[in-house]
Amino acid sequence: MSESLAMGHYGFYVWTAFAVFFIVLLIDSLAPVARRRRNLRDLRARLVRQENRRRPGTPPSNESHP
Amino acid sequence: MANWVPLWLHRLSSPQTFYRFAGAVRPWALGLALVLGAVALYGGLFLAPADYQQGDAYRIIFIHVPSAWMSLFIYGVMTVSAFIGLVWRIKLAETVAMESAPIGAAFTLITLVTGSLWGKPMWGTWWTWDARLTSELVLLFIYLGVIGLYHAFEDRRQGARTASFLALIGAVNVPIVHFSVNWWNTLHQGATIRLLGPSHMDSSMIWPLLLMMVATKCYYVASLFARVRADLIAAESGKAWVRDLALGTQERA
């Protein structure tokens, strides 16, 4: 097993190439999931703010405005 | 006649329907990509014999070549949907084109880096200004140009249209990448797998390669659908269905 993992003298090149492949695709697959969640969260916060503004007298939300 | 096909396509091009469709398909595409990829890489790394000239270094082929195929395939999809978006002004086609670009850029980057890691032990150099390598690098720059142009505009649809135009012009480079090994005398080797005629490879090495090609295609579908979903939330934030989605879903979204 350790012999086949060493890939002859080429272990460094082969395993670095595979690491690059997986790291790049991992970043590529995680980024859009995080982006979609962030978009939904931002939109929810905006809708809540709008709702509070439309009905004055209701207690202000505890989020701080920039 | 089966006129449910255009009807189905028409329905699917509605953002809300596509959002749900993409959400349902994505886990299956990703799961299939992981299973097929695991089998293919096991076959490529441990079952296939070492090459008689290159030893074990040739095993980089199992990620290098599928990634290179994807870098061109995704560009093709991007070009077709950019064209559809420009001509018929279909919003979803613009989104598919623009969200394909980062995935294509990722595969092009993988192709260049793994090729470099293969070139060092075999050719004795990390990089050479060979026709295949140079045209693939140009492909990366075109992808980055499309991504940059898309984000350079305040109005996202105007950005998508301008970047789509660049994508169409850049399509000239795709046949140059593909045929560069035939047109010029390159250090890079010619095609190993042939659609017509016998391939220059043993079947024990071919099946992991072809399986990996299918796995990367499935991965592309999964990644594209995730990206389109994220994009649609932002683009359609004024629509009722996105509002419902934002308010109705709590933390799990």
XYZ file of N, CA and C in Angstrom, chain B residues 10-167:
474
model
N -40.651 26.006 -21.405
C -41.127 27.354 -21.128
C -41.365 27.543 -19.626
N -42.018 26.549 -19.017
C -42.262 26.628 -17.574
C -40.953 26.667 -16.804
N -40.007 25.836 -17.257
C -38.740 25.697 -16.539
C -37.939 26.993 -16.585
N -38.159 27.783 -17.638
C -37.384 29.014 -17.747
C -37.913 30.100 -16.820
N -39.015 29.824 -16.127
C -39.458 30.770 -15.103
C -38.554 30.614 -13.884
N -38.033 31.738 -13.347
C -37.055 31.638 -12.255
C -37.535 30.822 -11.062
N -38.799 31.022 -10.701
C -39.291 30.306 -9.521
C -39.274 28.795 -9.728
N -39.774 28.351 -10.896
C -39.786 26.924 -11.194
C -38.371 26.373 -11.259
N -37.469 27.141 -11.907
C -36.107 26.646 -12.047
C -35.419 26.562 -10.694
N -35.705 27.524 -9.816
C -35.108 27.504 -8.473
C -35.436 26.192 -7.773
N -36.722 25.791 -7.837
C -37.138 24.544 -7.179
C -36.544 23.322 -7.878
N -36.603 23.349 -9.226
C -36.052 22.242 -10.018
C -34.560 22.049 -9.703
N -33.820 23.177 -9.682
C -32.380 23.093 -9.416
C -32.117 22.572 -8.008
N -32.946 22.994 -7.049
C -32.777 22.537 -5.684
C -33.012 21.048 -5.544
N -33.936 20.511 -6.365
C -34.231 19.079 -6.302
C -33.152 18.251 -6.999
N -32.604 18.767 -8.094
C -31.634 17.994 -8.888
C -30.239 18.025 -8.256
N -29.876 19.174 -7.656
C -28.509 19.383 -7.192
C -27.947 18.277 -6.296
N -28.665 17.835 -5.225
C -28.076 16.786 -4.376
C -27.777 15.494 -5.138
N -28.645 15.151 -6.100
C -28.432 13.930 -6.880
C -27.209 14.063 -7.775
N -27.084 15.220 -8.417
C -25.933 15.442 -9.303
C -24.629 15.412 -8.495
N -24.668 16.042 -7.317
C -23.465 16.081 -6.481
C -23.123 14.683 -5.967
N -24.149 13.943 -5.532
C -23.927 12.586 -5.041
C -23.346 11.691 -6.126
N -23.924 11.800 -7.328
C -23.453 10.999 -8.461
C -21.998 11.361 -8.782
N -21.695 12.666 -8.749
C -20.325 13.113 -9.041
C -19.344 12.521 -8.030
N -19.723 12.516 -6.744
C -18.818 12.011 -5.712
C -18.598 10.509 -5.856
N -19.690 9.751 -6.101
C -19.567 8.296 -6.209
C -18.750 7.921 -7.448
N -19.134 8.489 -8.599
C -18.423 8.171 -9.841
C -16.964 8.624 -9.767
N -16.754 9.808 -9.182
C -15.392 10.319 -9.049
C -14.542 9.424 -8.163
N -15.128 8.933 -7.060
C -14.377 8.049 -6.148
C -13.995 6.756 -6.855
N -14.949 6.158 -7.600
C -14.666 4.914 -8.327
C -13.595 5.157 -9.394
N -13.762 6.256 -10.140
C -12.829 6.556 -11.228
C -11.416 6.790 -10.696
N -11.309 7.544 -9.588
C -9.972 7.839 -9.078
C -9.336 6.619 -8.425
N -10.163 5.763 -7.825
C -9.617 4.505 -7.305
C -9.071 3.674 -8.457
N -9.844 3.599 -9.521
C -9.394 2.868 -10.708
C -8.129 3.464 -11.300
N -8.077 4.788 -11.348
C -6.938 5.457 -11.959
C -5.679 5.399 -11.109
N -5.861 5.505 -9.777
C -4.685 5.582 -8.909
C -4.154 4.213 -8.509
N -5.066 3.234 -8.355
C -4.624 1.968 -7.767
C -4.813 0.759 -8.675
N -5.830 0.769 -9.549
C -6.073 -0.407 -10.379
C -5.299 -0.351 -11.689
N -5.252 0.836 -12.311
C -4.554 0.953 -13.594
C -3.052 0.768 -13.373
N -2.382 0.082 -14.304
C -0.938 -0.121 -14.151
C -0.165 1.167 -14.416
N 1.071 1.205 -13.966
C 1.927 2.357 -14.252
C 2.270 2.384 -15.739
N 2.542 3.574 -16.242
C 2.895 3.706 -17.656
C 4.335 3.217 -17.866
N 4.591 2.594 -19.012
C 5.936 2.023 -19.200
C 6.996 3.089 -19.409
N 6.584 4.295 -19.834
C 7.554 5.376 -19.991
C 7.513 6.368 -18.839
N 6.288 6.716 -18.417
C 6.143 7.809 -17.460
C 6.013 7.332 -16.019
N 5.971 6.031 -15.811
C 5.801 5.523 -14.453
C 4.460 5.945 -13.895
N 4.486 6.367 -12.620
C 3.230 6.743 -11.974
C 2.843 8.187 -12.231
N 3.747 8.968 -12.786
C 3.456 10.394 -12.986
C 2.274 10.592 -13.926
N 2.069 9.625 -14.835
C 0.999 9.790 -15.816
C -0.377 9.821 -15.148
N -0.472 9.378 -13.884
C -1.787 9.303 -13.215
C -2.427 10.676 -13.057
N -1.635 11.734 -13.217
C -2.195 13.091 -13.201
C -3.215 13.245 -14.332
N -3.087 12.387 -15.360
C -4.019 12.465 -16.499
C -5.466 12.356 -16.046
N -5.718 11.586 -14.973
C -7.102 11.320 -14.579
C -7.813 12.543 -14.019
N -7.067 13.581 -13.646
C -7.729 14.844 -13.301
C -7.424 15.925 -14.333
N -6.236 15.851 -14.925
C -5.825 16.902 -15.874
C -6.712 16.905 -17.126
N -6.890 15.749 -17.736
C -7.638 15.696 -18.993
C -9.140 15.949 -18.793
N -9.805 15.313 -17.790
C -11.217 15.676 -17.575
C -11.405 17.167 -17.274
N -10.477 17.771 -16.520
C -10.587 19.208 -16.226
C -10.431 20.024 -17.501
N -9.502 19.610 -18.365
C -9.293 20.330 -19.623
C -10.531 20.215 -20.510
N -11.121 19.016 -20.562
C -12.360 18.858 -21.331
C -13.450 19.763 -20.777
N -13.545 19.819 -19.433
C -14.575 20.658 -18.815
C -14.335 22.131 -19.101
N -13.066 22.549 -19.145
C -12.791 23.970 -19.394
C -13.338 24.384 -20.757
N -13.316 23.459 -21.721
C -13.858 23.774 -23.053
C -15.366 23.546 -23.107
N -15.825 22.460 -22.483
C -17.259 22.147 -22.494
C -18.062 23.272 -21.836
N -17.592 23.739 -20.679
C -18.307 24.801 -19.968
C -18.298 26.084 -20.794
N -17.182 26.314 -21.500
C -17.166 27.502 -22.359
C -18.224 27.384 -23.453
N -18.398 26.166 -23.969
C -19.432 25.945 -24.979
C -20.822 26.225 -24.431
N -21.110 25.704 -23.238
C -22.417 25.957 -22.616
C -22.608 27.447 -22.384
N -21.539 28.101 -21.905
C -21.618 29.535 -21.628
C -21.911 30.314 -22.915
N -21.244 29.930 -24.014
C -21.452 30.627 -25.285
C -22.884 30.464 -25.774
N -23.390 29.222 -25.735
C -24.754 28.981 -26.225
C -25.767 29.752 -25.386
N -25.630 29.710 -24.055
C -26.636 30.401 -23.241
C -26.453 31.909 -23.316
N -25.211 32.384 -23.504
C -25.014 33.825 -23.698
C -25.700 34.286 -24.979
N -25.580 33.453 -26.020
C -26.232 33.782 -27.296
C -27.753 33.821 -27.130
N -28.308 32.796 -26.481
C -29.760 32.762 -26.243
C -30.191 33.972 -25.416
N -29.389 34.306 -24.403
C -29.718 35.454 -23.561
C -29.691 36.763 -24.333
N -28.715 36.901 -25.234
C -28.609 38.144 -25.994
C -29.725 38.274 -27.024
N -30.055 37.161 -27.684
C -31.027 37.228 -28.775
C -32.455 37.282 -28.249
N -32.789 36.374 -27.324
C -34.184 36.296 -26.877
C -34.423 36.963 -25.526
N -33.359 37.543 -24.944
C -33.501 38.261 -23.672
C -34.106 37.380 -22.576
N -33.722 36.120 -22.561
C -34.215 35.243 -21.498
C -33.299 35.390 -20.286
N -33.883 35.825 -19.170
C -33.093 36.134 -17.993
C -32.340 34.908 -17.480
N -33.019 33.761 -17.516
C -32.388 32.551 -16.984
C -31.158 32.153 -17.807
N -31.233 32.379 -19.135
C -30.083 32.045 -19.989
C -28.886 32.927 -19.643
N -29.150 34.213 -19.371
C -28.071 35.107 -18.949
C -27.446 34.614 -17.647
N -28.315 34.213 -16.716
C -27.822 33.741 -15.423
C -26.960 32.494 -15.588
N -27.430 31.538 -16.405
C -26.666 30.303 -16.625
C -25.301 30.638 -17.233
N -25.283 31.556 -18.193
C -24.013 31.931 -18.821
C -23.063 32.537 -17.798
N -23.571 33.481 -17.005
C -22.706 34.190 -16.072
C -22.244 33.306 -14.921
N -23.106 32.387 -14.478
C -22.721 31.521 -13.365
C -21.879 30.338 -13.825
N -21.820 30.101 -15.144
C -20.926 29.054 -15.654
C -19.476 29.514 -15.628
N -19.277 30.822 -15.797
C -17.911 31.343 -15.936
C -16.991 30.996 -14.756
N -17.430 31.162 -13.488
C -16.500 30.827 -12.400
C -16.136 29.340 -12.366
N -17.090 28.464 -12.726
C -16.799 27.022 -12.714
C -15.800 26.706 -13.822
N -16.016 27.319 -14.994
C -15.081 27.124 -16.096
C -13.693 27.629 -15.736
N -13.641 28.776 -15.063
C -12.354 29.319 -14.646
C -11.667 28.382 -13.660
N -12.454 27.782 -12.752
C -11.886 26.843 -11.772
C -11.264 25.639 -12.480
N -11.981 25.072 -13.452
C -11.453 23.905 -14.170
C -10.235 24.294 -15.025
N -10.245 25.493 -15.600
C -9.097 25.931 -16.389
C -7.870 26.091 -15.501
N -8.082 26.654 -14.305
C -6.983 26.804 -13.354
C -6.424 25.431 -12.969
N -7.327 24.478 -12.687
C -6.883 23.120 -12.340
C -6.073 22.524 -13.488
N -6.564 22.718 -14.714
C -5.871 22.180 -15.886
C -4.445 22.728 -15.974
N -4.306 24.043 -15.785
C -2.991 24.666 -15.911
C -2.048 24.210 -14.798
N -2.562 24.162 -13.558
C -1.691 23.810 -12.430
C -1.305 22.329 -12.482
N -2.281 21.444 -12.751
C -1.947 20.017 -12.809
C -1.054 19.730 -14.019
N -1.267 20.466 -15.108
C -0.410 20.304 -16.275
C 1.022 20.710 -15.960
N 1.142 21.769 -15.166
C 2.455 22.236 -14.753
C 3.145 21.189 -13.869
N 2.350 20.595 -12.959
C 2.889 19.566 -12.064
C 3.242 18.289 -12.829
N 2.661 18.110 -13.971
C 2.972 16.955 -14.813
C 4.168 17.289 -15.717
N 4.227 18.536 -16.145
C 5.290 18.961 -17.052
C 6.659 18.963 -16.389
N 6.706 19.328 -15.105
C 8.002 19.422 -14.418
C 8.757 18.083 -14.442
N 8.142 16.969 -13.994
C 8.916 15.715 -14.031
C 9.096 15.159 -15.452
N 8.159 15.425 -16.382
C 8.220 14.780 -17.692
C 8.978 15.598 -18.729
N 8.774 16.916 -18.722
C 9.432 17.775 -19.702
C 10.637 18.498 -19.101
N 10.672 18.520 -17.772
C 11.755 19.233 -17.103
C 11.500 20.713 -16.920
N 10.231 21.138 -17.164
C 9.914 22.562 -16.962
C 8.486 22.697 -16.470
N 8.273 23.715 -15.626
C 6.917 23.963 -15.129
C 6.045 24.553 -16.232
N 6.678 25.361 -17.077
C 5.889 26.106 -18.056
C 6.697 26.308 -19.327
N 6.012 26.276 -20.469
C 6.654 26.634 -21.720
C 5.604 27.339 -22.579
N 6.063 28.271 -23.435
C 5.086 29.015 -24.243
C 4.733 28.226 -25.497
N 4.138 27.075 -25.237
C 3.712 26.157 -26.271
C 2.287 26.538 -26.679
N 1.848 26.201 -27.890
C 0.542 26.663 -28.381
C -0.603 26.190 -27.485
N -0.572 24.929 -27.047
C -1.647 24.404 -26.212
C -1.690 25.111 -24.867
N -0.517 25.255 -24.249
C -0.458 25.873 -22.917
C -0.863 27.340 -22.984
N -0.351 28.036 -23.997
C -0.647 29.458 -24.112
C -2.126 29.699 -24.379
N -2.729 28.904 -25.290
C -4.142 29.123 -25.591
C -5.023 28.771 -24.390
N -4.601 27.793 -23.579
C -5.362 27.467 -22.364
C -5.256 28.609 -21.351
N -4.081 29.242 -21.279
C -3.915 30.396 -20.386
C -4.795 31.557 -20.852
N -4.859 31.743 -22.179
C -5.739 32.787 -22.727
C -7.189 32.484 -22.351
N -7.563 31.197 -22.373
C -8.914 30.798 -21.983
C -9.213 31.237 -20.549
N -8.226 31.057 -19.654
C -8.410 31.483 -18.263
C -8.639 32.987 -18.192
N -7.847 33.738 -18.974
C -7.998 35.195 -18.952
C -9.369 35.621 -19.488
N -9.868 34.915 -20.501
C -11.192 35.259 -21.032
C -12.267 34.993 -19.975
N -12.160 33.829 -19.311
C -13.110 33.540 -18.227
C -13.064 34.655 -17.177
N -11.851 35.058 -16.766
C -11.727 36.098 -15.739
C -12.278 37.425 -16.250
N -12.081 37.692 -17.553
C -12.638 38.910 -18.139
C -14.155 38.918 -18.089
N -14.773 37.761 -18.412
C -16.234 37.656 -18.373
C -16.737 37.885 -16.947
N -16.075 37.250 -15.964
C -16.490 37.412 -14.564
C -16.351 38.872 -14.139
N -15.210 39.482 -14.479
C -14.959 40.864 -14.080
C -15.945 41.833 -14.700
N -16.212 41.640 -15.987
C -17.129 42.532 -16.697
C -18.541 42.416 -16.122
N -18.951 41.202 -15.801
C -20.283 40.976 -15.232
C -20.452 41.768 -13.935
N -19.409 41.794 -13.114
C -19.523 42.462 -11.819
C -19.178 43.945 -11.873
N -18.767 44.436 -13.061
C -18.337 45.834 -13.154
C -19.522 46.790 -13.302
N -20.721 46.246 -13.540
C -21.885 47.108 -13.776
C -22.798 47.140 -12.558
N -23.369 48.315 -12.333
C -24.330 48.451 -11.233
C -25.572 47.620 -11.542
N -26.027 47.726 -12.797
C -27.202 46.975 -13.225
C -26.755 45.593 -13.689
N -27.215 44.539 -12.993
C -26.686 43.210 -13.270
C -27.069 42.691 -14.641
N -28.227 43.090 -15.157
C -28.617 42.590 -16.483
C -27.788 43.240 -17.580
N -27.458 44.518 -17.360
C -26.582 45.180 -18.331
C -25.189 44.540 -18.285
N -24.745 44.244 -17.063
C -23.462 43.559 -16.912
C -23.469 42.206 -17.591
N -24.580 41.464 -17.419
C -24.685 40.131 -18.023
C -24.645 40.225 -19.542
N -25.316 41.236 -20.098
C -25.343 41.350 -21.555
C -23.959 41.717 -22.105
N -23.286 42.652 -21.431
C -21.955 43.039 -21.901
C -20.985 41.860 -21.800
N -21.032 41.164 -20.667
C -20.127 40.028 -20.478
C -20.466 38.891 -21.438
N -21.769 38.722 -21.765
C -22.173 37.706 -22.743
C -21.548 37.986 -24.100
N -21.496 39.265 -24.421
C -20.899 39.667 -25.693
C -19.419 39.288 -25.737
N -18.716 39.544 -24.623
C -17.307 39.158 -24.538
C -17.156 37.641 -24.655
N -18.092 36.911 -24.026
C -18.039 35.448 -24.093
C -18.164 34.965 -25.530
